[in-house]
Amino acid sequence: MVSGNGDNNFTRRTYSNVFSLESSMMDFCFKFGWRDQSQAEADEVDLSAEVFMSPAHAKSLYQILGDTLARYEAQFGALPDFMALRNAAQGHEDVRAGGV
């Protein structure tokens, strides 16, 4: 568990509605950003943070995120699959294992 009082100079909070992920054998790079409707239409993003971590830490994050989302959906209901919706709107097939 991460702890701290929030008064540290390195603490920065930001909202993100766009992200991407790059990986190599040695690390994962999560890029977080924000864009409004006009930026979305122009395919532009304001990058707000890049987070690098080892593959082992990325897997831990994956497991924690999956568990947290499962609890969220159990309490509040299923979230829409935005990737499938976006792909359908753009006329692309869902290439993930198992399809749509």
XYZ file of N, CA and C in Angstrom, residues 4-45:
126
model
N 1.342 8.183 2.503
C 1.899 9.529 2.497
C 0.816 10.505 2.864
N 1.227 11.699 3.224
C 0.258 12.691 3.672
C -0.219 13.600 2.550
N 0.311 13.415 1.330
C -0.134 14.242 0.218
C 0.530 15.588 0.147
N 1.370 15.927 1.128
C 2.037 17.218 1.136
C 3.408 17.164 0.474
N 3.804 15.993 -0.015
C 5.107 15.870 -0.651
C 5.144 16.661 -1.950
N 6.301 17.231 -2.264
C 6.436 18.012 -3.479
C 6.230 17.173 -4.733
N 6.487 15.878 -4.682
C 6.374 15.031 -5.852
C 4.960 14.528 -6.084
N 4.040 14.760 -5.163
C 2.665 14.304 -5.329
C 1.968 15.184 -6.352
N 1.428 14.541 -7.390
C 0.715 15.271 -8.434
C -0.504 14.459 -8.822
N -1.625 15.079 -8.840
C -2.848 14.406 -9.240
C -3.297 14.982 -10.572
N -3.798 14.087 -11.414
C -4.277 14.513 -12.717
C -5.409 13.600 -13.155
N -6.269 14.099 -13.998
C -7.355 13.301 -14.567
C -6.929 12.856 -15.958
N -7.274 11.649 -16.316
C -6.939 11.129 -17.641
C -8.159 10.470 -18.257
N -8.438 10.818 -19.517
C -9.489 10.115 -20.251
C -8.930 9.457 -21.511
N -7.590 9.456 -21.645
C -6.908 8.819 -22.763
C -5.636 8.180 -22.229
N -5.319 6.985 -22.710
C -4.055 6.374 -22.319
C -3.555 5.470 -23.430
N -2.268 5.215 -23.371
C -1.679 4.235 -24.281
C -0.637 3.449 -23.510
N -0.236 2.352 -24.083
C 0.720 1.473 -23.423
C 1.747 1.003 -24.434
N 3.001 1.127 -24.072
C 4.093 0.605 -24.880
C 4.874 -0.363 -24.009
N 5.459 -1.378 -24.625
C 6.231 -2.318 -23.826
C 7.461 -2.768 -24.594
N 8.437 -3.171 -23.828
C 9.642 -3.797 -24.356
C 9.952 -4.977 -23.443
N 11.018 -5.658 -23.703
C 11.387 -6.784 -22.854
C 11.676 -6.330 -21.419
N 12.128 -5.094 -21.259
C 12.581 -4.613 -19.953
C 11.549 -3.796 -19.177
N 10.629 -3.134 -19.889
C 9.698 -2.290 -19.141
C 8.415 -2.020 -19.911
N 7.454 -1.493 -19.183
C 6.187 -1.031 -19.728
C 6.140 0.479 -19.533
N 5.589 1.197 -20.510
C 5.418 2.638 -20.392
C 3.948 2.955 -20.588
N 3.316 3.428 -19.535
C 1.931 3.863 -19.572
C 1.935 5.366 -19.813
N 1.235 5.820 -20.845
C 1.128 7.251 -21.137
C -0.312 7.670 -20.890
N -0.482 8.685 -20.055
C -1.808 9.171 -19.695
C -1.977 10.592 -20.205
N -3.174 10.901 -20.676
C -3.430 12.232 -21.188
C -4.889 12.590 -21.075
N -5.200 13.735 -21.613
C -6.555 14.269 -21.571
C -6.837 14.940 -22.900
N -8.085 14.797 -23.360
C -8.500 15.544 -24.537
C -9.990 15.817 -24.480
N -10.358 16.953 -25.069
C -11.766 17.313 -25.169
C -12.267 16.930 -26.565
N -13.510 17.269 -26.870
C -14.115 16.846 -28.134
C -13.357 17.390 -29.338
N -12.961 18.662 -29.301
C -12.251 19.221 -30.459
C -10.898 18.547 -30.658
N -10.211 18.204 -29.561
C -8.951 17.485 -29.676
C -9.178 16.071 -30.203
N -10.268 15.437 -29.794
C -10.576 14.087 -30.272
C -10.807 14.099 -31.780
N -11.531 15.102 -32.255
C -11.789 15.205 -33.691
C -10.499 15.441 -34.474
N -9.531 16.141 -33.868
C -8.248 16.412 -34.525
C -7.204 15.344 -34.181
N -7.608 14.332 -33.398
C -6.715 13.265 -32.950
C -5.506 13.828 -32.206
N -5.764 14.774 -31.286
C -4.728 15.386 -30.462
C -4.958 15.034 -29.004
N -3.868 14.983 -28.238
C -3.935 14.651 -26.812
C -2.959 15.549 -26.058
